[in-house]
Amino acid sequence: MNKKVAVILSGCGVYDGSEIYESVITLLRLDQRGATVQCFAPNIAQMHVINHLTGEEMPENRNVLVESARLARGEIKDLSEARAEDFDALIMPGGFGAAKNLSDFATQGAACQVLPAVLELAQSFASSGKPVGMMCIAPTMAAHIFGPGVVCTLGNDDDPAAAASREMGVEHQACEVTEIIEDSKNKLVTTPAYMLAQSISDAASGIYKLVDRVLELTNK
């Protein structure tokens, strides 16, 4: 039986949305493993819009769901329609959209809050014992979802995001870009991806392992 996986996107582009390579690699691996995928994104305004050529903020407004549809080739639904009972697992790619649109970690650090719709859905997966995969900066939401003591990685122990996560109650573990960290109690799998990756193949090595392990955990 094919596994059904929900993927939450946060826009389109590393600086203000989902990291495109991470998202595509995730979707590719899920497809290679025969999983049925449904992408979701919150129907909200982006925190801001970044010119990815210059890195400067642009004087315009964009919608997270509409931008995420670019990555999903239009096959995406409003996050409000997502139900944990319809899926076997949940995966959240990174990109600064995870810290700007799915949460306010980018501006609030350890005092951040997670978007209520994201938090409610992720906690539904957690309370149902269904595996969750988070990559890059997305694990900064882990303490809110799973509570203090959750084990995850953001790459290097001395990264400011790792320090802020520890302040929130995360048990942070350093991890190479090619590897994953698993919290067996919470069925959470994390990998650094572009927190450390120097190339798309670097990112893919860890993301493939994350996807494979998440799918394996659906059987446990």
PDB file of C-alpha atoms in Angstrom, residues 64-189:
ATOM      1  CA  VAL A  64       2.334  32.046   0.621  1.00  0.00           C
ATOM      2  CA  LEU A  65      -0.141  29.603  -0.933  1.00  0.00           C
ATOM      3  CA  VAL A  66       0.072  31.211  -4.376  1.00  0.00           C
ATOM      4  CA  GLU A  67       3.880  31.267  -4.310  1.00  0.00           C
ATOM      5  CA  SER A  68       4.059  27.681  -3.034  1.00  0.00           C
ATOM      6  CA  ALA A  69       1.893  26.618  -5.969  1.00  0.00           C
ATOM      7  CA  ARG A  70       4.871  27.424  -8.192  1.00  0.00           C
ATOM      8  CA  LEU A  71       6.820  24.613  -6.539  1.00  0.00           C
ATOM      9  CA  ALA A  72       3.903  22.195  -6.534  1.00  0.00           C
ATOM     10  CA  ARG A  73       2.998  22.871 -10.188  1.00  0.00           C
ATOM     11  CA  GLY A  74      -0.401  24.029  -8.965  1.00  0.00           C
ATOM     12  CA  GLU A  75      -1.133  20.761  -7.150  1.00  0.00           C
ATOM     13  CA  ILE A  76      -1.471  22.276  -3.700  1.00  0.00           C
ATOM     14  CA  LYS A  77      -4.176  22.893  -1.119  1.00  0.00           C
ATOM     15  CA  ASP A  78      -4.837  25.440   1.580  1.00  0.00           C
ATOM     16  CA  LEU A  79      -3.282  24.264   4.848  1.00  0.00           C
ATOM     17  CA  SER A  80      -6.682  24.620   6.494  1.00  0.00           C
ATOM     18  CA  GLU A  81      -7.805  21.561   4.502  1.00  0.00           C
ATOM     19  CA  ALA A  82      -5.064  19.276   5.863  1.00  0.00           C
ATOM     20  CA  ARG A  83      -6.010  16.522   8.304  1.00  0.00           C
ATOM     21  CA  ALA A  84      -3.478  14.238   9.956  1.00  0.00           C
ATOM     22  CA  GLU A  85      -5.859  11.283   9.757  1.00  0.00           C
ATOM     23  CA  ASP A  86      -5.638  11.406   5.957  1.00  0.00           C
ATOM     24  CA  PHE A  87      -1.862  10.856   5.892  1.00  0.00           C
ATOM     25  CA  ASP A  88       0.863   8.543   7.137  1.00  0.00           C
ATOM     26  CA  ALA A  89       3.576  11.178   7.604  1.00  0.00           C
ATOM     27  CA  LEU A  90       4.413  14.876   7.437  1.00  0.00           C
ATOM     28  CA  ILE A  91       7.508  16.558   5.968  1.00  0.00           C
ATOM     29  CA  MET A  92       8.514  20.226   6.142  1.00  0.00           C
ATOM     30  CA  PRO A  93      11.337  21.491   3.906  1.00  0.00           C
ATOM     31  CA  GLY A  94      13.361  24.497   5.023  1.00  0.00           C
ATOM     32  CA  GLY A  95      14.105  27.875   3.545  1.00  0.00           C
ATOM     33  CA  PHE A  96      13.614  31.104   5.473  1.00  0.00           C
ATOM     34  CA  GLY A  97       9.884  30.896   4.783  1.00  0.00           C
ATOM     35  CA  ALA A  98       9.760  28.291   7.562  1.00  0.00           C
ATOM     36  CA  ALA A  99      11.116  30.929   9.928  1.00  0.00           C
ATOM     37  CA  LYS A 100       9.203  33.877   8.427  1.00  0.00           C
ATOM     38  CA  ASN A 101       5.834  32.513   7.271  1.00  0.00           C
ATOM     39  CA  LEU A 102       5.301  29.262   9.184  1.00  0.00           C
ATOM     40  CA  SER A 103       6.691  30.860  12.340  1.00  0.00           C
ATOM     41  CA  ASP A 104       8.257  34.165  13.379  1.00  0.00           C
ATOM     42  CA  PHE A 105      11.596  32.652  14.404  1.00  0.00           C
ATOM     43  CA  ALA A 106      13.448  34.923  11.971  1.00  0.00           C
ATOM     44  CA  THR A 107      12.460  38.008  13.984  1.00  0.00           C
ATOM     45  CA  GLN A 108      11.726  36.632  17.453  1.00  0.00           C
ATOM     46  CA  GLY A 109      14.317  33.888  17.913  1.00  0.00           C
ATOM     47  CA  ALA A 110      13.746  31.811  21.043  1.00  0.00           C
ATOM     48  CA  ALA A 111      10.599  33.840  21.813  1.00  0.00           C
ATOM     49  CA  CYS A 112       9.019  32.772  18.517  1.00  0.00           C
ATOM     50  CA  GLN A 113       5.557  31.423  17.918  1.00  0.00           C
ATOM     51  CA  VAL A 114       4.461  28.917  15.282  1.00  0.00           C
ATOM     52  CA  LEU A 115       1.582  29.740  12.956  1.00  0.00           C
ATOM     53  CA  PRO A 116      -1.453  28.173  14.687  1.00  0.00           C
ATOM     54  CA  ALA A 117      -2.541  26.143  11.648  1.00  0.00           C
ATOM     55  CA  VAL A 118       0.961  24.688  11.260  1.00  0.00           C
ATOM     56  CA  LEU A 119       1.244  23.946  14.964  1.00  0.00           C
ATOM     57  CA  GLU A 120      -2.166  22.280  15.162  1.00  0.00           C
ATOM     58  CA  LEU A 121      -1.519  20.038  12.161  1.00  0.00           C
ATOM     59  CA  ALA A 122       2.009  19.041  13.220  1.00  0.00           C
ATOM     60  CA  GLN A 123       0.862  18.297  16.761  1.00  0.00           C
ATOM     61  CA  SER A 124      -1.914  16.120  15.336  1.00  0.00           C
ATOM     62  CA  PHE A 125       0.696  14.009  13.549  1.00  0.00           C
ATOM     63  CA  ALA A 126       2.812  13.858  16.711  1.00  0.00           C
ATOM     64  CA  SER A 127      -0.063  12.873  18.998  1.00  0.00           C
ATOM     65  CA  SER A 128      -1.112  10.176  16.510  1.00  0.00           C
ATOM     66  CA  GLY A 129       2.368   8.652  16.556  1.00  0.00           C
ATOM     67  CA  LYS A 130       2.922   9.461  12.890  1.00  0.00           C
ATOM     68  CA  PRO A 131       6.463  10.380  11.757  1.00  0.00           C
ATOM     69  CA  VAL A 132       7.482  13.944  10.972  1.00  0.00           C
ATOM     70  CA  GLY A 133      10.496  15.046   8.910  1.00  0.00           C
ATOM     71  CA  MET A 134      11.936  18.558   9.205  1.00  0.00           C
ATOM     72  CA  MET A 135      14.997  19.949   7.465  1.00  0.00           C
ATOM     73  CA  CYS A 136      17.226  23.004   7.371  1.00  0.00           C
ATOM     74  CA  ILE A 137      15.794  25.730   9.654  1.00  0.00           C
ATOM     75  CA  ALA A 138      12.359  24.099  10.019  1.00  0.00           C
ATOM     76  CA  PRO A 139      13.393  22.241  13.227  1.00  0.00           C
ATOM     77  CA  THR A 140      13.341  25.583  15.051  1.00  0.00           C
ATOM     78  CA  MET A 141       9.627  24.781  15.401  1.00  0.00           C
ATOM     79  CA  ALA A 142      10.292  21.396  17.026  1.00  0.00           C
ATOM     80  CA  ALA A 143      10.072  22.500  20.670  1.00  0.00           C
ATOM     81  CA  HIS A 144       6.635  24.019  20.089  1.00  0.00           C
ATOM     82  CA  ILE A 145       5.399  20.899  18.321  1.00  0.00           C
ATOM     83  CA  PHE A 146       6.881  18.156  20.500  1.00  0.00           C
ATOM     84  CA  GLY A 147       7.720  19.936  23.747  1.00  0.00           C
ATOM     85  CA  PRO A 148      10.972  20.295  25.736  1.00  0.00           C
ATOM     86  CA  GLY A 149      13.505  17.523  25.341  1.00  0.00           C
ATOM     87  CA  VAL A 150      12.811  16.872  21.675  1.00  0.00           C
ATOM     88  CA  VAL A 151      15.957  15.762  19.836  1.00  0.00           C
ATOM     89  CA  CYS A 152      16.787  17.347  16.482  1.00  0.00           C
ATOM     90  CA  THR A 153      19.523  19.009  14.454  1.00  0.00           C
ATOM     91  CA  LEU A 154      20.162  22.315  12.750  1.00  0.00           C
ATOM     92  CA  GLY A 155      23.680  21.285  11.762  1.00  0.00           C
ATOM     93  CA  ASN A 156      26.441  22.796  13.880  1.00  0.00           C
ATOM     94  CA  ASP A 157      26.080  23.111  17.640  1.00  0.00           C
ATOM     95  CA  ASP A 158      27.467  26.663  17.567  1.00  0.00           C
ATOM     96  CA  ASP A 159      24.938  27.940  15.012  1.00  0.00           C
ATOM     97  CA  PRO A 160      22.791  30.767  16.465  1.00  0.00           C
ATOM     98  CA  ALA A 161      19.627  28.903  15.454  1.00  0.00           C
ATOM     99  CA  ALA A 162      20.817  25.870  17.394  1.00  0.00           C
ATOM    100  CA  ALA A 163      21.508  28.045  20.435  1.00  0.00           C
ATOM    101  CA  ALA A 164      18.032  29.578  20.242  1.00  0.00           C
ATOM    102  CA  SER A 165      16.486  26.131  19.880  1.00  0.00           C
ATOM    103  CA  ARG A 166      18.298  24.916  22.988  1.00  0.00           C
ATOM    104  CA  GLU A 167      16.889  27.932  24.814  1.00  0.00           C
ATOM    105  CA  MET A 168      13.421  26.739  23.759  1.00  0.00           C
ATOM    106  CA  GLY A 169      14.092  23.287  25.186  1.00  0.00           C
ATOM    107  CA  VAL A 170      15.485  21.351  22.230  1.00  0.00           C
ATOM    108  CA  GLU A 171      18.172  18.736  22.787  1.00  0.00           C
ATOM    109  CA  HIS A 172      20.327  19.713  19.839  1.00  0.00           C
ATOM    110  CA  GLN A 173      22.686  17.238  18.189  1.00  0.00           C
ATOM    111  CA  ALA A 174      25.355  18.242  15.697  1.00  0.00           C
ATOM    112  CA  CYS A 175      24.995  16.474  12.368  1.00  0.00           C
ATOM    113  CA  GLU A 176      26.830  16.268   9.060  1.00  0.00           C
ATOM    114  CA  VAL A 177      24.920  17.402   5.990  1.00  0.00           C
ATOM    115  CA  THR A 178      24.914  13.831   4.681  1.00  0.00           C
ATOM    116  CA  GLU A 179      23.292  12.395   7.806  1.00  0.00           C
ATOM    117  CA  ILE A 180      20.052  12.508   9.816  1.00  0.00           C
ATOM    118  CA  ILE A 181      19.144  12.746  13.482  1.00  0.00           C
ATOM    119  CA  GLU A 182      16.232  10.680  14.736  1.00  0.00           C
ATOM    120  CA  ASP A 183      14.229  11.214  17.897  1.00  0.00           C
ATOM    121  CA  SER A 184      12.771   7.729  18.216  1.00  0.00           C
ATOM    122  CA  LYS A 185      10.394   8.707  21.026  1.00  0.00           C
ATOM    123  CA  ASN A 186       8.751  11.435  18.945  1.00  0.00           C
ATOM    124  CA  LYS A 187       9.286   9.839  15.518  1.00  0.00           C
ATOM    125  CA  LEU A 188      10.976  13.053  14.379  1.00  0.00           C
ATOM    126  CA  VAL A 189      13.677  12.928  11.702  1.00  0.00           C
TER     127      VAL A 189
END
